[in-house]
């Protein structure tokens, strides 16, 4: 028991250091660092390169660690603050999360482009090869465990003392509470926030170096570290340093001690330990959901009254789109779309036609962001997991005897619908757990849920077939079997347009008006008698179902249900691309789904293999561009075409004044 507790204490200390970095940076900037895993991954690779005598510089491990933690980490934090992070303070929550996810995606891609994309699993931390240094009641304690625990204690005590007992901590807290008052005291608040990001990045790098022997140099391993540290941050309500520290510490100890009591196999033995970060978060959310201060915080933002960058961009967009001139441009667009759709199977071979067919499938998944984020304003990082769960459910009923029918007798179309229903039911549960609080809680809980599905569901042999996937077939409709890329192309296009029509009808229905009211003002919506919580849960579940159907379409084209194609790290790329294109724009989401398939194929055709991660880097960069283009790429392009059509029709575009922007900036969605 004691040996497991000591091991858990070391693991929990790693989680706690990372959680402290999240809390410190959030306290100073009100920006939650979703990119901390990418920062730690990059710094850990720098450490490995400097200390590796075969492929790097061959420096002493302790010297390499000191350079990374004390020099490279703070410099990275300062550089990112100067380039990007300092511009996020007053942006909308979706923009903040989208930019930070884009930064996470870009950092991982940059790291692999610089150092190579082959994961390194056998790597030592600063301590080198572990060795026993002393025993406690006949339980050996390694030098690695001792250093981790002592380092975490020093960081925790030092951080608490600086934030609560020094003038620097007082200034840091003051710069968040009132930037103007901080300026009046003669302190530069920008310097304070920049310094905090430098310190937080250094601590994140330190935790990354310490965790290296456990997870190796792989992005997924660092994602596990961040998910556990996020649980600590949620327990601390993002602001309480000690709550976050001890919450993460207890999580690590619990994970290791549970090994004594869990069976070696079965669902409980394999799923409970990786589920703990998610369960800790859910427990904290359920407790905090009863507290008035947290409920008030989730309801207090009246978007219609906030003149931030998103509302300004949206008001300019609506000003152009509502102009009475130039509406003929949409018919030109429809005509071009029809010509392109008909011409693709004629002009392109089966390989490229098949890629576009899969692009339609991914577009269906991307359209779920229109429901979840565009309609309900929910920041969900688990749409890829709902797609994967839909794939698993559909493949399971096809390959096994269930009450839906015997093995290999359930029609593929029926299985697809079953996959969508299962994904929708799971989405209902997740929505009930996380949507009662603010957008940041929803983003973090859905992130943890996605990681939970990766570790506890996709690893089950009955779902993954020992990593090779379950066979899945093509649909049959009215005697037609879509068994070639060109015939499946038309099936995918038909389903995609059917989902688009459903979304179009929803936006113009009474339910759509309810969501428009909620987006404009929750207080007004509640006054009108709308049950905001239930409405958001319902649309979240519908978005999960759409994602599940889209996932089954991908599996059908590939003829195999492969859950590992729907892991969380890929989902971050999807989210970055979706928000960059514009989550309220069906055309933008369609462009995102197509780009997701076409960009890697085109790049691999013309670029060397070592640049395979370049498209991912570009996806991250377009999400980062939300700082200056918060409504998305596609709405801006759409507005430019309409502006041209207005001019060609003899009209003019009036730029709204500041007061007009404030009055018209109701976030009713981008059409």
Coordinates of N, CA and C in Angstrom, one line a residue, residues 63-209:
X63 N 22.1 20.2 -16.7 CA 22.3 21.5 -17.4 C 21.2 21.7 -18.5
X64 N 20.9 20.7 -19.2 CA 19.9 20.8 -20.2 C 18.5 21.2 -19.6
X65 N 18.2 20.5 -18.4 CA 17.0 20.9 -17.7 C 17.0 22.3 -17.3
X66 N 18.1 22.8 -16.8 CA 18.2 24.2 -16.3 C 18.0 25.2 -17.5
X67 N 18.6 24.9 -18.6 CA 18.4 25.7 -19.8 C 17.0 25.8 -20.2
X68 N 16.3 24.6 -20.2 CA 14.9 24.6 -20.7 C 14.0 25.3 -19.7
X69 N 14.1 25.0 -18.4 CA 13.2 25.5 -17.4 C 13.4 27.0 -17.1
X70 N 14.7 27.4 -17.1 CA 15.0 28.8 -16.6 C 15.2 29.8 -17.8
X71 N 15.4 29.2 -19.0 CA 15.7 30.1 -20.1 C 14.7 29.9 -21.2
X72 N 14.7 28.7 -21.8 CA 13.8 28.5 -23.0 C 12.4 28.6 -22.7
X73 N 11.9 28.0 -21.5 CA 10.5 28.1 -21.1 C 10.0 29.5 -20.9
X74 N 10.7 30.3 -20.1 CA 10.3 31.7 -20.0 C 10.3 32.5 -21.3
X75 N 11.4 32.3 -22.1 CA 11.5 33.0 -23.4 C 10.3 32.6 -24.3
X76 N 9.9 31.3 -24.3 CA 8.8 30.9 -25.1 C 7.5 31.6 -24.6
X77 N 7.3 31.6 -23.3 CA 6.1 32.3 -22.7 C 6.1 33.8 -23.1
X78 N 7.2 34.4 -23.0 CA 7.3 35.9 -23.4 C 7.0 36.1 -24.8
X79 N 7.6 35.2 -25.7 CA 7.5 35.4 -27.1 C 6.0 35.2 -27.5
X80 N 5.4 34.1 -27.0 CA 4.0 33.9 -27.3 C 3.1 35.0 -26.7
X81 N 3.4 35.5 -25.6 CA 2.6 36.6 -25.1 C 2.7 37.8 -26.0
X82 N 4.0 38.2 -26.4 CA 4.2 39.3 -27.3 C 3.5 39.1 -28.6
X83 N 3.5 37.9 -29.2 CA 3.0 37.6 -30.5 C 1.5 37.4 -30.5
X84 N 1.0 36.8 -29.4 CA -0.4 36.4 -29.5 C -1.2 36.5 -28.1
X85 N -0.7 36.0 -27.1 CA -1.4 35.8 -25.8 C -1.8 37.2 -25.2
X86 N -1.0 38.2 -25.4 CA -1.4 39.5 -24.9 C -2.6 40.2 -25.6
X87 N -3.0 39.6 -26.7 CA -4.1 40.2 -27.5 C -5.5 39.5 -27.1
X88 N -5.5 38.5 -26.2 CA -6.7 37.7 -26.0 C -7.5 38.2 -24.8
X89 N -7.1 39.2 -24.0 CA -7.7 39.5 -22.8 C -9.2 39.8 -22.9
X90 N -9.7 40.6 -23.8 CA -11.1 41.0 -23.9 C -11.9 40.3 -25.0
X91 N -11.3 39.2 -25.5 CA -12.1 38.5 -26.6 C -13.1 37.6 -26.0
X92 N -14.0 37.2 -26.9 CA -15.1 36.3 -26.4 C -14.5 34.9 -26.1
X93 N -15.2 34.2 -25.2 CA -14.7 32.9 -24.8 C -14.4 31.9 -25.9
X94 N -15.3 31.8 -26.9 CA -15.0 30.9 -28.1 C -13.8 31.3 -28.8
X95 N -13.5 32.6 -29.0 CA -12.3 33.1 -29.6 C -11.1 32.7 -28.8
X96 N -11.2 32.9 -27.5 CA -10.0 32.5 -26.7 C -9.7 31.1 -26.8
X97 N -10.7 30.2 -26.6 CA -10.5 28.8 -26.7 C -10.0 28.4 -28.1
X98 N -10.6 28.9 -29.1 CA -10.2 28.6 -30.5 C -8.8 28.9 -30.8
X99 N -8.4 30.1 -30.3 CA -7.0 30.5 -30.5 C -6.0 29.6 -29.8
X100 N -6.4 29.3 -28.5 CA -5.5 28.5 -27.7 C -5.4 27.1 -28.2
X101 N -6.5 26.5 -28.7 CA -6.5 25.2 -29.3 C -5.6 25.3 -30.6
X102 N -5.8 26.3 -31.4 CA -5.0 26.5 -32.6 C -3.5 26.6 -32.2
X103 N -3.2 27.3 -31.2 CA -1.8 27.3 -30.7 C -1.3 26.0 -30.3
X104 N -2.1 25.2 -29.6 CA -1.7 23.8 -29.2 C -1.4 23.0 -30.5
X105 N -2.3 23.0 -31.5 CA -2.1 22.3 -32.7 C -0.9 22.7 -33.4
X106 N -0.6 24.0 -33.5 CA 0.5 24.6 -34.2 C 1.8 24.2 -33.5
X107 N 1.8 24.2 -32.2 CA 3.1 23.9 -31.4 C 3.5 22.5 -31.6
X108 N 2.5 21.6 -31.6 CA 2.8 20.1 -31.8 C 3.3 19.9 -33.2
X109 N 2.7 20.6 -34.2 CA 3.1 20.4 -35.6 C 4.5 21.0 -35.8
X110 N 4.8 22.2 -35.2 CA 6.1 22.8 -35.3 C 7.2 21.9 -34.7
X111 N 6.8 21.3 -33.5 CA 7.8 20.4 -32.8 C 8.1 19.2 -33.7
X112 N 7.1 18.6 -34.3 CA 7.4 17.4 -35.1 C 8.1 17.8 -36.4
X113 N 7.8 19.0 -37.0 CA 8.5 19.4 -38.2 C 10.0 19.7 -37.9
X114 N 10.3 20.2 -36.7 CA 11.7 20.5 -36.3 C 12.4 19.2 -36.0
X115 N 11.8 18.4 -35.1 CA 12.6 17.2 -34.5 C 12.2 15.9 -35.1
X116 N 11.2 15.8 -36.0 CA 10.7 14.6 -36.6 C 9.4 14.1 -35.9
X117 N 8.6 13.3 -36.6 CA 7.3 12.9 -36.1 C 7.3 11.5 -35.5
X118 N 8.4 10.8 -35.4 CA 8.4 9.5 -34.8 C 8.5 9.7 -33.3
X119 N 7.5 9.1 -32.6 CA 7.5 9.2 -31.1 C 8.7 8.5 -30.5
X120 N 9.2 9.1 -29.4 CA 10.3 8.4 -28.7 C 9.7 8.0 -27.3
X121 N 9.7 6.7 -27.1 CA 9.1 6.2 -25.9 C 10.1 5.9 -24.7
X122 N 11.4 5.6 -25.0 CA 12.4 5.4 -24.0 C 13.2 6.6 -23.9
X123 N 12.9 7.4 -22.9 CA 13.7 8.6 -22.6 C 13.7 8.9 -21.1
X124 N 14.8 9.4 -20.7 CA 15.0 9.7 -19.2 C 14.8 11.2 -19.0
X125 N 14.4 11.5 -17.8 CA 14.2 12.9 -17.3 C 15.5 13.4 -16.9
X126 N 15.5 14.6 -16.2 CA 16.7 15.2 -15.7 C 17.5 14.3 -14.7
X127 N 16.8 13.4 -14.0 CA 17.5 12.6 -13.1 C 18.4 11.5 -13.8
X128 N 18.0 11.2 -15.0 CA 18.7 10.1 -15.7 C 18.0 8.8 -15.3
X129 N 18.8 7.7 -15.3 CA 18.3 6.4 -15.0 C 17.9 6.3 -13.5
X130 N 16.7 6.0 -13.1 CA 16.3 6.0 -11.7 C 17.1 5.0 -10.9
X131 N 17.3 5.3 -9.6 CA 18.0 4.5 -8.7 C 17.4 4.7 -7.3
X132 N 17.5 3.7 -6.4 CA 16.9 3.8 -5.1 C 17.9 4.6 -4.2
X133 N 17.4 5.6 -3.5 CA 18.3 6.4 -2.6 C 18.0 6.2 -1.1
X134 N 16.8 5.8 -0.8 CA 16.5 5.4 0.6 C 15.2 4.7 0.7
X135 N 14.9 4.1 1.9 CA 13.7 3.3 2.0 C 12.8 3.9 3.2
X136 N 11.5 3.8 3.1 CA 10.6 4.2 4.1 C 9.7 3.0 4.5
X137 N 9.9 2.4 5.7 CA 9.2 1.2 6.1 C 9.4 0.1 5.0
X138 N 10.6 -0.1 4.6 CA 11.0 -1.1 3.7 C 10.4 -0.9 2.3
X139 N 10.0 0.3 2.0 CA 9.5 0.7 0.7 C 10.6 1.6 0.0
X140 N 11.1 1.2 -1.1 CA 12.1 1.9 -1.8 C 11.6 3.2 -2.4
X141 N 12.4 4.2 -2.3 CA 12.1 5.5 -2.9 C 13.2 5.9 -3.9
X142 N 12.9 6.1 -5.1 CA 13.9 6.4 -6.1 C 14.2 7.9 -6.1
X143 N 15.4 8.1 -6.7 CA 15.8 9.5 -6.8 C 14.8 10.3 -7.6
X144 N 14.3 9.7 -8.6 CA 13.3 10.4 -9.5 C 12.1 10.8 -8.7
X145 N 11.5 9.9 -7.9 CA 10.3 10.2 -7.1 C 10.6 11.3 -6.1
X146 N 11.8 11.2 -5.5 CA 12.1 12.2 -4.5 C 12.2 13.6 -5.1
X147 N 12.9 13.7 -6.2 CA 13.1 15.0 -6.8 C 11.8 15.6 -7.3
X148 N 10.9 14.7 -7.8 CA 9.6 15.2 -8.3 C 8.8 15.8 -7.1
X149 N 8.7 15.0 -6.0 CA 7.9 15.4 -4.8 C 8.5 16.7 -4.2
X150 N 9.8 16.8 -4.1 CA 10.4 17.9 -3.5 C 10.3 19.2 -4.4
X151 N 10.5 19.0 -5.7 CA 10.3 20.1 -6.6 C 8.9 20.6 -6.6
X152 N 7.9 19.7 -6.6 CA 6.5 20.2 -6.5 C 6.2 21.0 -5.2
X153 N 6.8 20.5 -4.1 CA 6.5 21.2 -2.9 C 7.2 22.6 -2.9
X154 N 8.4 22.7 -3.5 CA 9.0 24.0 -3.5 C 8.2 24.9 -4.4
X155 N 7.8 24.4 -5.6 CA 7.0 25.3 -6.5 C 5.7 25.7 -5.9
X156 N 5.0 24.8 -5.2 CA 3.8 25.1 -4.5 C 4.0 26.2 -3.4
X157 N 4.9 26.0 -2.6 CA 5.1 26.9 -1.5 C 5.6 28.3 -2.0
X158 N 6.5 28.2 -3.0 CA 7.0 29.5 -3.6 C 5.9 30.2 -4.3
X159 N 5.1 29.5 -5.0 CA 4.0 30.2 -5.8 C 3.0 30.8 -4.8
X160 N 2.6 30.0 -3.7 CA 1.7 30.6 -2.8 C 2.2 31.8 -2.1
X161 N 3.5 31.7 -1.7 CA 4.1 32.8 -1.0 C 4.2 34.1 -1.8
X162 N 4.6 33.9 -3.1 CA 4.7 35.1 -4.0 C 3.3 35.7 -4.3
X163 N 2.3 34.9 -4.5 CA 1.0 35.4 -4.9 C 0.3 36.0 -3.7
X164 N 0.5 35.5 -2.5 CA -0.3 36.0 -1.3 C 0.5 36.7 -0.3
X165 N 1.8 36.8 -0.4 CA 2.6 37.4 0.7 C 3.6 38.5 0.2
X166 N 3.6 38.8 -1.1 CA 4.5 39.7 -1.6 C 3.8 40.8 -2.4
X167 N 4.5 41.9 -2.6 CA 4.0 43.0 -3.4 C 3.7 42.5 -4.9
X168 N 4.6 41.6 -5.4 CA 4.5 41.1 -6.8 C 3.2 40.4 -6.9
X169 N 2.8 39.6 -5.9 CA 1.5 38.9 -6.0 C 0.3 39.8 -5.9
X170 N 0.5 40.8 -5.0 CA -0.6 41.8 -4.9 C -0.8 42.5 -6.3
X171 N 0.3 42.9 -6.9 CA 0.2 43.6 -8.2 C -0.4 42.7 -9.2
X172 N 0.0 41.4 -9.2 CA -0.6 40.4 -10.2 C -2.1 40.3 -10.0
X173 N -2.5 40.2 -8.8 CA -4.0 40.1 -8.6 C -4.7 41.4 -9.0
X174 N -4.0 42.5 -8.7 CA -4.6 43.8 -9.0 C -4.7 44.0 -10.5
X175 N -3.8 43.5 -11.2 CA -3.8 43.8 -12.7 C -5.0 43.0 -13.3
X176 N -5.4 42.0 -12.7 CA -6.6 41.2 -13.2 C -7.9 41.9 -12.8
X177 N -8.0 42.3 -11.5 CA -9.2 42.9 -11.0 C -9.4 44.3 -11.6
X178 N -8.4 45.1 -11.8 CA -8.6 46.4 -12.4 C -7.3 46.9 -13.0
X179 N -7.2 46.8 -14.4 CA -6.0 47.2 -15.1 C -5.8 48.7 -14.9
X180 N -6.9 49.5 -14.9 CA -6.7 50.9 -14.7 C -6.1 51.3 -13.4
X181 N -6.6 50.7 -12.3 CA -6.0 51.0 -11.0 C -4.6 50.5 -10.9
X182 N -4.2 49.5 -11.6 CA -2.8 49.0 -11.6 C -1.9 50.1 -12.3
X183 N -2.4 50.6 -13.3 CA -1.7 51.7 -14.0 C -1.5 52.9 -13.1
X184 N -2.5 53.3 -12.4 CA -2.5 54.4 -11.5 C -1.5 54.2 -10.3
X185 N -1.2 53.0 -10.0 CA -0.2 52.8 -9.0 C 1.3 52.8 -9.5
X186 N 1.4 53.1 -10.8 CA 2.7 53.2 -11.4 C 3.3 51.9 -11.9
X187 N 2.4 50.8 -12.0 CA 2.8 49.5 -12.5 C 2.3 49.2 -13.9
X188 N 3.1 48.7 -14.7 CA 2.7 48.3 -16.1 C 2.0 46.9 -16.0
X189 N 0.7 46.9 -16.2 CA 0.0 45.6 -16.1 C 0.4 44.6 -17.2
X190 N 0.8 45.1 -18.4 CA 1.3 44.2 -19.4 C 2.5 43.5 -19.0
X191 N 3.4 44.2 -18.3 CA 4.6 43.6 -17.8 C 4.3 42.5 -16.8
X192 N 3.3 42.7 -16.0 CA 2.9 41.7 -15.0 C 2.4 40.5 -15.6
X193 N 1.5 40.7 -16.6 CA 0.9 39.5 -17.3 C 2.0 38.7 -18.1
X194 N 2.8 39.5 -18.8 CA 3.9 38.8 -19.5 C 4.8 38.0 -18.6
X195 N 5.1 38.6 -17.5 CA 6.0 37.8 -16.5 C 5.3 36.6 -16.0
X196 N 4.0 36.7 -15.8 CA 3.3 35.5 -15.3 C 3.3 34.4 -16.4
X197 N 3.1 34.8 -17.7 CA 3.2 33.8 -18.7 C 4.5 33.1 -18.8
X198 N 5.6 33.9 -18.6 CA 6.9 33.4 -18.6 C 7.1 32.4 -17.5
X199 N 6.7 32.7 -16.3 CA 6.8 31.8 -15.1 C 5.9 30.6 -15.4
X200 N 4.7 30.8 -15.8 CA 3.8 29.6 -16.0 C 4.4 28.7 -17.1
X201 N 4.9 29.2 -18.1 CA 5.5 28.3 -19.2 C 6.7 27.6 -18.7
X202 N 7.5 28.2 -17.8 CA 8.7 27.6 -17.2 C 8.2 26.4 -16.3
X203 N 7.2 26.6 -15.5 CA 6.7 25.5 -14.7 C 6.1 24.4 -15.5
X204 N 5.4 24.8 -16.6 CA 4.8 23.7 -17.5 C 5.9 22.9 -18.1
X205 N 7.0 23.6 -18.5 CA 8.2 22.9 -19.0 C 8.8 21.9 -18.0
X206 N 8.9 22.4 -16.7 CA 9.4 21.6 -15.6 C 8.6 20.3 -15.5
X207 N 7.3 20.5 -15.4 CA 6.4 19.3 -15.3 C 6.6 18.4 -16.5
X208 N 6.7 18.9 -17.7 CA 6.9 18.1 -18.9 C 8.2 17.3 -18.8
X209 N 9.3 17.9 -18.3 CA 10.5 17.2 -18.2 C 10.4 16.0 -17.2

